[in-house]
Short mmCIF file of C-alpha atoms and ligand atoms in Angstrom, two decimals:
data_model
loop_
_atom_site.label_atom_id
_atom_site.label_comp_id
_atom_site.label_asym_id
_atom_site.label_seq_id
_atom_site.Cartn_x
_atom_site.Cartn_y
_atom_site.Cartn_z
CA MET A 1 -38.03 -108.61 123.10
CA SER A 2 -40.40 -111.21 124.52
CA VAL A 3 -39.17 -113.27 127.39
CA ASP A 4 -39.63 -116.97 127.85
CA VAL A 5 -40.91 -117.17 131.40
CA GLN A 6 -40.40 -120.62 132.89
CA SER A 7 -43.53 -120.36 134.99
CA SER A 8 -44.96 -123.66 133.78
CA HIS A 9 -42.19 -125.45 135.68
CA ALA A 10 -42.44 -123.27 138.75
CA PRO A 11 -43.07 -124.88 142.09
CA ALA A 12 -46.25 -123.50 143.63
CA GLY A 13 -45.74 -120.02 145.01
CA ALA A 14 -42.27 -119.63 143.57
CA THR A 15 -41.31 -116.64 141.49
CA ALA A 16 -39.92 -117.41 138.06
CA PHE A 17 -37.28 -115.74 135.92
CA PRO A 18 -36.72 -116.02 132.18
CA ALA A 19 -34.34 -118.53 130.65
CA GLY A 20 -31.01 -116.82 129.94
CA PHE A 21 -31.46 -114.37 132.82
CA LEU A 22 -28.09 -113.12 134.10
CA TRP A 23 -27.57 -113.98 137.75
CA GLY A 24 -24.51 -112.26 139.05
CA ALA A 25 -22.70 -110.37 141.74
CA ALA A 26 -21.04 -106.97 141.45
CA THR A 27 -17.88 -105.39 142.83
CA ALA A 28 -15.67 -102.40 142.04
CA ALA A 29 -11.90 -102.19 141.69
CA TYR A 30 -11.02 -99.78 144.48
CA GLN A 31 -13.41 -101.50 146.89
CA ILE A 32 -11.82 -104.96 146.62
CA GLU A 33 -8.49 -105.09 144.80
CA GLY A 34 -5.93 -103.69 147.25
CA SER A 35 -2.32 -103.84 145.95
CA ALA A 36 -2.69 -100.12 145.46
CA ALA A 37 0.94 -99.57 144.47
CA ALA A 38 1.54 -102.89 142.69
CA ASP A 39 2.80 -103.32 139.15
CA GLY A 40 2.79 -99.69 138.13
CA ARG A 41 -0.61 -98.59 139.45
CA ALA A 42 -0.58 -94.86 140.27
CA PRO A 43 -2.83 -93.14 142.83
CA SER A 44 -6.44 -92.37 142.08
CA ILE A 45 -8.58 -89.70 143.69
CA TRP A 46 -9.80 -92.35 146.13
CA ASP A 47 -6.23 -93.10 147.29
CA THR A 48 -5.70 -89.41 147.95
CA PHE A 49 -9.09 -88.96 149.61
CA SER A 50 -8.88 -92.03 151.83
CA HIS A 51 -5.38 -91.08 152.96
CA THR A 52 -6.60 -87.60 153.96
CA PRO A 53 -7.39 -87.60 157.69
CA GLY A 54 -11.07 -87.19 158.46
CA ARG A 55 -12.42 -88.20 155.08
CA VAL A 56 -13.10 -91.92 155.62
CA HIS A 57 -14.45 -93.64 158.72
CA ASN A 58 -11.66 -94.97 160.93
CA GLY A 59 -9.02 -93.74 158.47
CA ASP A 60 -9.67 -96.83 156.33
CA THR A 61 -8.17 -96.99 152.85
CA GLY A 62 -8.27 -99.34 149.87
CA ASP A 63 -4.56 -100.16 150.19
CA ILE A 64 -5.31 -103.80 150.99
CA ALA A 65 -9.11 -104.06 150.79
CA CYS A 66 -10.08 -107.68 150.02
CA ASP A 67 -6.66 -108.44 148.53
CA HIS A 68 -8.58 -109.49 145.45
CA TYR A 69 -5.66 -108.48 143.20
CA ARG A 70 -3.80 -111.51 144.55
CA ARG A 71 -6.76 -113.74 145.44
CA PHE A 72 -8.91 -113.34 142.33
CA GLY A 73 -8.52 -117.01 141.45
CA ASP A 74 -10.05 -118.13 144.75
CA ASP A 75 -12.77 -115.49 144.48
CA ILE A 76 -13.73 -116.69 141.02
CA ALA A 77 -13.81 -120.29 142.26
CA LEU A 78 -16.19 -119.10 144.96
CA MET A 79 -18.46 -117.48 142.37
CA ALA A 80 -18.44 -120.68 140.38
CA ASP A 81 -19.40 -122.64 143.51
CA LEU A 82 -22.39 -120.31 143.89
CA GLY A 83 -23.34 -121.01 140.28
CA LEU A 84 -23.20 -117.36 139.19
CA ASN A 85 -23.31 -117.00 135.41
CA ALA A 86 -22.11 -113.37 135.33
CA TYR A 87 -19.74 -111.13 137.26
CA ARG A 88 -19.80 -107.33 137.14
CA PHE A 89 -16.51 -105.70 138.09
CA SER A 90 -14.67 -102.52 137.25
CA LEU A 91 -11.26 -101.87 135.77
CA ALA A 92 -8.94 -99.46 137.54
CA TRP A 93 -8.05 -96.69 135.11
CA PRO A 94 -4.92 -95.91 137.23
CA ARG A 95 -3.65 -99.46 136.66
CA ILE A 96 -4.06 -99.22 132.90
CA VAL A 97 -3.18 -95.58 132.15
CA PRO A 98 -1.60 -94.63 135.48
CA ARG A 99 -1.34 -90.90 134.84
CA GLY A 100 -4.67 -90.73 133.03
CA SER A 101 -2.96 -89.94 129.75
CA GLY A 102 0.29 -90.97 128.14
CA PRO A 103 1.96 -94.35 128.64
CA VAL A 104 -0.16 -97.48 128.94
CA ASN A 105 0.84 -99.87 131.71
CA ARG A 106 1.05 -103.38 130.25
CA ALA A 107 1.10 -104.97 133.71
CA GLY A 108 -2.27 -103.43 134.51
CA LEU A 109 -3.85 -104.83 131.36
CA ASP A 110 -2.17 -108.19 132.05
CA PHE A 111 -3.94 -108.42 135.39
CA TYR A 112 -7.37 -107.95 133.83
CA ASP A 113 -6.41 -110.29 131.04
CA ARG A 114 -5.80 -113.07 133.59
CA LEU A 115 -8.97 -112.19 135.48
CA VAL A 116 -11.11 -112.35 132.34
CA ASP A 117 -9.58 -115.65 131.23
CA GLU A 118 -10.22 -117.14 134.66
CA LEU A 119 -13.86 -116.05 134.53
CA LEU A 120 -14.33 -117.51 131.06
CA ASP A 121 -12.68 -120.78 132.17
CA HIS A 122 -15.37 -121.00 134.86
CA GLY A 123 -18.21 -120.20 132.46
CA ILE A 124 -18.84 -116.79 134.04
CA ARG A 125 -19.71 -113.86 131.76
CA PRO A 126 -17.48 -110.83 132.41
CA VAL A 127 -19.51 -107.61 132.61
CA VAL A 128 -17.03 -104.78 132.81
CA THR A 129 -17.33 -101.20 134.02
CA LEU A 130 -14.63 -98.81 132.85
CA TYR A 131 -15.15 -96.20 135.56
CA HIS A 132 -16.27 -96.88 139.09
CA TRP A 133 -14.99 -93.61 140.57
CA ASP A 134 -11.20 -94.13 140.66
CA LEU A 135 -10.05 -91.20 138.51
CA PRO A 136 -6.25 -91.06 138.11
CA GLN A 137 -5.05 -88.40 140.53
CA ALA A 138 -2.97 -86.78 137.78
CA LEU A 139 -6.21 -85.89 135.97
CA GLU A 140 -7.74 -84.48 139.13
CA ASP A 141 -4.65 -82.28 139.42
CA ASP A 142 -5.67 -80.82 136.06
CA GLY A 143 -9.25 -80.17 137.19
CA GLY A 144 -10.76 -83.64 137.23
CA TRP A 145 -14.25 -83.92 135.82
CA THR A 146 -14.66 -80.15 135.79
CA ASN A 147 -12.09 -80.18 132.96
CA ARG A 148 -13.57 -81.08 129.59
CA ALA A 149 -10.30 -82.75 128.54
CA THR A 150 -10.92 -85.52 131.10
CA ALA A 151 -13.75 -86.80 128.86
CA GLU A 152 -11.30 -87.17 125.98
CA ARG A 153 -8.76 -88.95 128.18
CA PHE A 154 -11.50 -91.37 129.22
CA ALA A 155 -12.30 -92.25 125.62
CA GLU A 156 -8.61 -92.95 124.98
CA TYR A 157 -8.45 -95.25 128.00
CA ALA A 158 -11.62 -97.02 126.79
CA ALA A 159 -10.07 -97.62 123.36
CA VAL A 160 -6.79 -98.94 124.77
CA THR A 161 -8.60 -101.31 127.08
CA ALA A 162 -11.09 -102.60 124.53
CA THR A 163 -8.30 -103.17 122.04
CA ARG A 164 -6.62 -105.55 124.48
CA LEU A 165 -9.65 -107.22 126.11
CA GLY A 166 -12.45 -106.72 123.61
CA ASP A 167 -12.15 -110.17 122.06
CA ARG A 168 -13.27 -111.76 125.36
CA ILE A 169 -15.51 -109.25 127.13
CA PRO A 170 -19.05 -109.26 125.73
CA ALA A 171 -20.50 -106.46 127.89
CA TRP A 172 -19.00 -103.03 128.55
CA THR A 173 -20.33 -100.28 130.79
CA THR A 174 -18.79 -96.84 130.48
CA LEU A 175 -19.63 -95.23 133.84
CA ASN A 176 -21.05 -96.38 137.13
CA GLU A 177 -23.42 -93.89 138.75
CA PRO A 178 -22.18 -90.60 137.30
CA TRP A 179 -24.63 -88.91 139.71
CA CYS A 180 -22.36 -89.95 142.60
CA SER A 181 -19.19 -88.85 140.81
CA ALA A 182 -20.60 -85.38 140.16
CA PHE A 183 -22.97 -84.70 143.06
CA LEU A 184 -21.12 -86.46 145.91
CA GLY A 185 -17.62 -85.79 144.54
CA TYR A 186 -18.08 -82.10 143.75
CA GLY A 187 -21.21 -81.08 145.72
CA SER A 188 -21.45 -82.62 149.19
CA GLY A 189 -17.81 -83.65 149.03
CA VAL A 190 -18.43 -86.92 150.87
CA HIS A 191 -16.80 -88.75 147.97
CA ALA A 192 -13.48 -88.08 146.26
CA PRO A 193 -12.28 -85.55 145.27
CA GLY A 194 -14.24 -83.95 148.12
CA ARG A 195 -15.06 -80.60 146.58
CA HIS A 196 -18.02 -78.36 147.50
CA SER A 197 -19.29 -76.38 144.56
CA HIS A 198 -22.67 -76.56 142.89
CA PRO A 199 -21.42 -74.99 139.65
CA GLU A 200 -18.72 -77.67 139.58
CA VAL A 201 -21.34 -80.40 140.07
CA LEU A 202 -22.98 -79.35 136.83
CA ARG A 203 -19.72 -79.01 134.93
CA ALA A 204 -18.60 -82.44 136.15
CA HIS A 205 -22.00 -83.84 135.25
CA HIS A 206 -21.82 -82.67 131.65
CA HIS A 207 -18.23 -83.84 131.20
CA LEU A 208 -19.06 -87.25 132.64
CA LEU A 209 -21.90 -87.67 130.15
CA LEU A 210 -19.63 -86.45 127.37
CA ALA A 211 -17.07 -89.04 128.52
CA HIS A 212 -19.78 -91.69 128.27
CA GLY A 213 -20.62 -90.63 124.71
CA LEU A 214 -17.02 -90.36 123.51
CA ALA A 215 -16.15 -93.70 125.11
CA THR A 216 -19.20 -95.33 123.53
CA ALA A 217 -17.89 -94.25 120.13
CA ALA A 218 -14.36 -95.40 120.99
CA LEU A 219 -15.60 -98.79 122.16
CA ARG A 220 -17.72 -99.29 119.05
CA SER A 221 -14.72 -98.52 116.87
CA VAL A 222 -12.66 -101.37 118.30
CA LEU A 223 -15.13 -103.93 119.66
CA PRO A 224 -16.74 -106.71 117.65
CA THR A 225 -20.30 -105.77 116.66
CA SER A 226 -21.66 -108.41 119.05
CA ALA A 227 -20.29 -106.53 122.09
CA GLU A 228 -22.81 -104.62 124.17
CA VAL A 229 -22.22 -101.10 125.47
CA SER A 230 -24.17 -99.67 128.37
CA LEU A 231 -24.29 -97.11 131.15
CA THR A 232 -25.24 -97.68 134.79
CA LEU A 233 -27.33 -95.07 136.61
CA ASN A 234 -28.57 -94.88 140.17
CA LEU A 235 -31.97 -93.52 139.25
CA ALA A 236 -34.07 -92.31 142.16
CA ALA A 237 -37.52 -93.63 143.02
CA VAL A 238 -38.74 -90.17 143.99
CA ARG A 239 -41.99 -89.72 145.91
CA PRO A 240 -43.60 -86.48 147.04
CA HIS A 241 -44.47 -86.45 150.76
CA THR A 242 -48.01 -85.21 149.97
CA GLN A 243 -49.86 -83.90 146.94
CA ASP A 244 -49.27 -80.34 148.16
CA PRO A 245 -47.92 -78.24 145.23
CA ALA A 246 -44.71 -77.47 147.17
CA ASP A 247 -44.06 -81.19 147.64
CA LEU A 248 -44.85 -81.93 144.02
CA ASP A 249 -42.40 -79.24 142.97
CA ALA A 250 -39.73 -80.74 145.24
CA ALA A 251 -40.32 -84.11 143.58
CA ARG A 252 -40.07 -82.50 140.14
CA ARG A 253 -36.73 -80.90 141.05
CA ILE A 254 -35.19 -84.05 142.44
CA ASP A 255 -36.55 -86.17 139.60
CA GLY A 256 -35.00 -83.59 137.28
CA LEU A 257 -31.57 -83.69 138.91
CA ALA A 258 -31.40 -87.41 139.69
CA ASN A 259 -33.19 -88.91 136.71
CA ARG A 260 -34.06 -86.64 133.78
CA LEU A 261 -30.68 -84.86 133.80
CA PHE A 262 -29.27 -88.27 132.78
CA LEU A 263 -32.05 -90.00 130.84
CA ASP A 264 -33.00 -87.06 128.61
CA PRO A 265 -29.52 -86.36 127.20
CA VAL A 266 -28.51 -90.04 126.92
CA PHE A 267 -31.70 -91.25 125.26
CA HIS A 268 -33.18 -88.12 123.69
CA GLY A 269 -30.18 -85.84 123.08
CA ARG A 270 -31.45 -82.89 125.14
CA TYR A 271 -31.25 -81.55 128.67
CA PRO A 272 -34.56 -81.04 130.50
CA ASP A 273 -35.74 -77.42 130.21
CA ASP A 274 -36.94 -77.14 133.79
CA VAL A 275 -33.54 -78.23 135.18
CA LEU A 276 -31.72 -75.83 132.86
CA THR A 277 -33.95 -73.04 134.18
CA ASP A 278 -33.57 -74.06 137.84
CA THR A 279 -29.77 -74.07 137.52
CA ALA A 280 -29.25 -71.15 135.12
CA HIS A 281 -27.81 -69.00 137.93
CA LEU A 282 -25.09 -71.60 138.57
CA VAL A 283 -23.75 -72.40 135.14
CA ASP A 284 -23.86 -70.99 131.64
CA TRP A 285 -25.22 -74.06 129.88
CA ASP A 286 -24.76 -72.49 126.45
CA THR A 287 -21.01 -72.31 126.96
CA LEU A 288 -20.69 -75.58 128.84
CA VAL A 289 -22.57 -77.65 126.26
CA ARG A 290 -20.79 -77.24 122.92
CA PRO A 291 -22.36 -77.90 119.55
CA GLY A 292 -22.28 -81.65 118.91
CA ASP A 293 -22.00 -82.68 122.57
CA LEU A 294 -25.57 -83.90 122.87
CA GLY A 295 -25.16 -85.91 119.70
CA GLU A 296 -22.17 -87.67 121.25
CA ILE A 297 -23.95 -88.21 124.55
CA SER A 298 -27.00 -89.75 122.87
CA ARG A 299 -25.19 -92.37 120.82
CA PRO A 300 -27.32 -95.52 120.96
CA ILE A 301 -26.48 -98.00 123.70
CA ASP A 302 -27.54 -101.62 124.06
CA SER A 303 -28.90 -101.65 127.59
CA LEU A 304 -29.23 -99.53 130.70
CA GLY A 305 -27.92 -100.62 134.10
CA ILE A 306 -29.96 -99.70 137.15
CA ASN A 307 -28.56 -99.56 140.68
CA TYR A 308 -31.25 -99.44 143.33
CA TYR A 309 -31.10 -99.46 147.12
CA SER A 310 -33.94 -97.38 148.56
CA PRO A 311 -36.55 -94.75 147.65
CA THR A 312 -36.41 -90.99 148.14
CA VAL A 313 -39.27 -89.06 149.79
CA VAL A 314 -39.21 -85.30 149.41
CA ALA A 315 -41.16 -82.31 150.66
CA GLY A 316 -41.12 -78.70 149.56
CA ARG A 317 -41.28 -77.19 153.00
CA ASP A 318 -40.48 -78.28 156.53
CA PRO A 319 -42.83 -80.98 157.78
CA GLU A 320 -42.45 -81.63 161.52
CA ASN A 321 -40.46 -84.83 161.08
CA ALA A 322 -37.84 -83.41 158.70
CA PRO A 323 -34.27 -83.26 159.95
CA ALA A 324 -32.99 -79.70 160.36
CA PRO A 325 -31.39 -78.82 157.02
CA ASP A 326 -28.21 -77.30 158.38
CA ASP A 327 -27.28 -79.59 161.24
CA ASP A 328 -23.86 -78.67 162.56
CA GLY A 329 -21.31 -80.94 160.99
CA ALA A 330 -23.62 -82.10 158.22
CA ALA A 331 -22.06 -82.15 154.76
CA PRO A 332 -23.26 -79.49 152.32
CA SER A 333 -26.12 -80.57 150.08
CA PRO A 334 -25.09 -82.52 146.98
CA TRP A 335 -28.10 -81.02 145.13
CA PRO A 336 -27.70 -77.76 143.20
CA ALA A 337 -30.73 -75.47 143.18
CA ALA A 338 -32.69 -77.53 145.67
CA ASP A 339 -32.21 -75.64 148.93
CA GLN A 340 -35.92 -75.72 149.67
CA VAL A 341 -36.19 -79.49 149.26
CA ARG A 342 -36.38 -81.61 152.42
CA PHE A 343 -35.48 -85.30 152.34
CA LEU A 344 -37.73 -87.20 154.70
CA PRO A 345 -37.05 -90.41 156.57
CA LEU A 346 -39.33 -93.27 155.60
CA PRO A 347 -40.80 -95.13 158.55
CA GLY A 348 -40.17 -98.86 158.81
CA PRO A 349 -37.17 -101.15 158.64
CA ALA A 350 -33.82 -99.88 157.41
CA THR A 351 -30.41 -101.38 156.66
CA ALA A 352 -27.18 -100.71 158.55
CA MET A 353 -26.73 -97.69 156.23
CA ASP A 354 -30.03 -96.39 157.62
CA TRP A 355 -31.45 -96.79 154.16
CA PRO A 356 -35.17 -97.64 154.29
CA ILE A 357 -36.09 -101.04 152.90
CA ASP A 358 -38.73 -100.61 150.22
CA ALA A 359 -38.73 -102.96 147.25
CA ASP A 360 -41.62 -101.10 145.58
CA GLY A 361 -39.09 -98.41 144.67
CA LEU A 362 -37.25 -100.88 142.43
CA HIS A 363 -40.53 -101.85 140.77
CA GLN A 364 -41.31 -98.13 140.35
CA VAL A 365 -38.01 -97.48 138.55
CA LEU A 366 -38.25 -100.54 136.31
CA THR A 367 -41.84 -99.91 135.23
CA ARG A 368 -41.12 -96.23 134.61
CA LEU A 369 -38.31 -97.24 132.25
CA ARG A 370 -40.55 -99.83 130.60
CA ASP A 371 -43.00 -97.01 129.83
CA GLU A 372 -40.50 -94.29 128.89
CA LEU A 373 -37.83 -96.35 127.12
CA PRO A 374 -39.70 -99.43 125.91
CA SER A 375 -36.98 -100.51 123.51
CA VAL A 376 -34.09 -100.35 126.00
CA PRO A 377 -33.20 -103.63 127.76
CA LEU A 378 -32.60 -103.18 131.48
CA VAL A 379 -30.20 -104.86 133.86
CA VAL A 380 -30.27 -104.45 137.63
CA THR A 381 -26.53 -103.91 138.00
CA GLU A 382 -26.60 -103.38 141.78
CA ASN A 383 -29.01 -104.13 144.57
CA GLY A 384 -28.29 -105.29 148.07
CA ALA A 385 -28.00 -104.27 151.70
CA ALA A 386 -25.53 -103.76 154.53
CA PHE A 387 -26.19 -105.41 157.88
CA ASP A 388 -24.01 -105.86 160.96
CA ASP A 389 -22.95 -109.40 160.12
CA TYR A 390 -20.59 -111.48 162.22
CA THR A 391 -19.24 -115.01 162.19
CA ASP A 392 -20.82 -117.10 164.91
CA PRO A 393 -18.79 -119.53 167.07
CA ASP A 394 -19.50 -122.34 164.61
CA GLY A 395 -18.11 -120.31 161.75
CA HIS A 396 -21.47 -119.47 160.15
CA VAL A 397 -22.81 -116.07 159.17
CA HIS A 398 -26.56 -115.94 159.58
CA ASP A 399 -28.02 -112.97 157.71
CA PRO A 400 -31.77 -113.48 157.52
CA GLU A 401 -32.34 -109.73 156.99
CA ARG A 402 -30.28 -109.82 153.79
CA ILE A 403 -32.15 -112.89 152.56
CA SER A 404 -35.46 -111.15 153.06
CA TYR A 405 -34.13 -107.97 151.41
CA LEU A 406 -32.98 -109.94 148.37
CA HIS A 407 -36.20 -111.94 148.27
CA ALA A 408 -38.33 -108.79 148.34
CA HIS A 409 -36.30 -107.01 145.69
CA LEU A 410 -36.05 -110.00 143.36
CA THR A 411 -39.80 -110.40 143.76
CA ALA A 412 -40.15 -106.78 142.65
CA VAL A 413 -38.00 -107.56 139.62
CA ALA A 414 -40.16 -110.60 138.83
CA ARG A 415 -43.28 -108.46 139.13
CA ALA A 416 -41.86 -105.85 136.75
CA LEU A 417 -40.89 -108.63 134.32
CA ALA A 418 -44.39 -110.07 134.43
CA GLU A 419 -45.70 -106.58 133.69
CA GLY A 420 -43.56 -106.25 130.60
CA ALA A 421 -40.30 -104.66 131.78
CA ASP A 422 -37.43 -106.07 129.72
CA VAL A 423 -35.08 -106.94 132.58
CA ARG A 424 -32.19 -109.13 131.45
CA GLY A 425 -30.29 -109.70 134.67
CA TYR A 426 -29.67 -109.02 138.33
CA PHE A 427 -26.37 -108.42 140.12
CA VAL A 428 -26.31 -108.51 143.87
CA TRP A 429 -24.19 -105.85 145.53
CA SER A 430 -21.91 -107.26 146.59
CA LEU A 431 -19.98 -110.47 146.23
CA LEU A 432 -17.68 -109.62 149.15
CA ASP A 433 -17.78 -107.34 152.16
CA ASN A 434 -15.55 -104.51 150.99
CA PHE A 435 -14.40 -100.89 151.25
CA GLU A 436 -17.67 -98.98 151.46
CA TRP A 437 -16.27 -95.59 150.40
CA ALA A 438 -16.59 -92.97 153.16
CA PHE A 439 -17.80 -95.71 155.54
CA GLY A 440 -14.59 -97.69 155.14
CA TYR A 441 -14.91 -101.31 156.27
CA SER A 442 -17.69 -100.54 158.76
CA LYS A 443 -20.53 -101.55 156.42
CA ARG A 444 -20.82 -105.12 155.17
CA PHE A 445 -22.70 -105.52 151.87
CA GLY A 446 -21.31 -108.93 150.85
CA ILE A 447 -23.11 -112.22 150.44
CA VAL A 448 -19.66 -113.50 151.37
CA HIS A 449 -18.20 -112.39 154.70
CA VAL A 450 -14.60 -111.19 154.69
CA ASP A 451 -12.49 -111.26 157.82
CA PHE A 452 -10.17 -108.42 156.92
CA ALA A 453 -7.40 -109.50 159.30
CA SER A 454 -7.04 -112.99 157.83
CA GLN A 455 -8.75 -112.37 154.46
CA ARG A 456 -10.81 -115.49 155.16
CA ARG A 457 -13.99 -115.66 153.06
CA THR A 458 -17.14 -117.21 154.56
CA PRO A 459 -20.24 -117.43 152.39
CA LYS A 460 -23.17 -116.08 154.41
CA ASP A 461 -26.56 -117.79 154.55
CA SER A 462 -27.67 -115.30 151.88
CA ALA A 463 -25.04 -116.73 149.51
CA ALA A 464 -26.58 -120.18 149.87
CA TRP A 465 -30.06 -118.73 149.36
CA TYR A 466 -28.95 -116.81 146.28
CA ALA A 467 -27.19 -119.88 144.88
CA ARG A 468 -30.49 -121.78 145.09
CA ALA A 469 -32.27 -119.01 143.19
CA VAL A 470 -29.54 -119.02 140.55
CA ARG A 471 -29.62 -122.80 140.18
CA THR A 472 -33.39 -123.09 139.84
CA GLY A 473 -34.38 -119.75 138.29
CA HIS A 474 -36.99 -119.47 141.03
CA LEU A 475 -36.90 -117.65 144.34
CA PRO A 476 -36.76 -119.91 147.36
CA PRO A 477 -38.80 -118.70 150.34
CA PRO A 478 -36.93 -116.16 152.49
C1 LIG B 1 -22.59 -97.67 143.97
C2 LIG B 1 -21.65 -98.27 144.34
C3 LIG B 1 -21.15 -99.23 145.27
C4 LIG B 1 -21.54 -99.03 146.69
C5 LIG B 1 -22.93 -99.51 146.93
C6 LIG B 1 -23.37 -99.39 148.35
O1 LIG B 1 -22.38 -97.83 142.71
O2 LIG B 1 -23.23 -96.92 144.66
O3 LIG B 1 -21.40 -98.91 143.13
O4 LIG B 1 -19.80 -99.01 145.05
O5 LIG B 1 -20.66 -99.73 147.47
O6 LIG B 1 -23.81 -98.77 146.16
O7 LIG B 1 -23.34 -98.06 148.74
#
């Protein structure tokens, strides 16, 4: 679809975005809601994991988080003040179907009903994710994503939810970053449920994609035809360290596991041959993938969500600057069949996560998708950065590093748009400082500062900068 770029009205030097571009912020249920035991919600794998000593920094949990469950009205008012026209959030499966199957919890649906109405009252488009990692613990007790039945339970939950909320939610995403669910949840174990098994990574991977396909069908069967269904992936901007064949092969492997293992089945109905071969010693793909599965997985979707933070540089053998692969205390590798791959640090500035800052990686991902999937609209569903923000004595939060991060990455989006990538929107991660998974509350990604003791919200300088971009459709200088 051609885009109507407003460049004729652009102030000199400004970067323009198309009319109708979605400008939003993103969050996820477990990271902000709190009220973990309220109104019939049952535990998820993240409740179990965060309450297990040693799993999360400082023993932090999502029990209270940003108390968004009770403060959502104020948080939506804040978004409206910033002028956001879209909000991406996730629904907690354990609020809606607390045991993962069986009885539906009305009170859970009622909460999201109120949230959606409040967004619509403020003119903010709800963009909903059904699964942002909070699997009902009862399903994990039956094998979690390694159990094929979990995919069927997910489709049932999708149908129940869309039946209640589908008249008011125009955009539905099945899964957020299934790579993380499978590879970090079942491989390195740094995410819930904290397992360490490469065969299980691949089983979980296939069942997550099957869940996406079955849920897509379930959503289509109850949603109005105008509703959009999508999937969000954290595709990797993979770069070989050198053109040495060993480095090129490392890049092929990681591209296979991070990108093609998702894109090929979802958009072309097949798994990549080289990845099947690389992993044949770990899983019997012919038994795992049943007849018809790839047809389900490749049901057409309306857009693809991209989450991007930083690029990935790989080498096939040990260059001098590579970290030792088996540092004592390091988590096992999330990557099956990639023992020989080294992940190299990128020189230059990094965020508080130690993630290198490199906006070209976002441009790389968007233009690759433009070339490979020219008919699929793209949405940047997450992009942002953690820095060690604090409130100064005057009550301000100055975060110039985040402003320059956002400026650089939105410029990369604008460049990709100008070069023909069909990017429909951008969601900054995140609206609020929140529970950053295994890092607990130690990493602040928000454009709004949260004082967790008082729950006071303070928009950072980056929020004001972003609000100007949203209002004008042009990027102000950093
Ligand atoms: C993600 C996650 C977010 C993280 C963010 C920063 O989808 O990876 O959606 O929950 O908080 O990416 O790590």
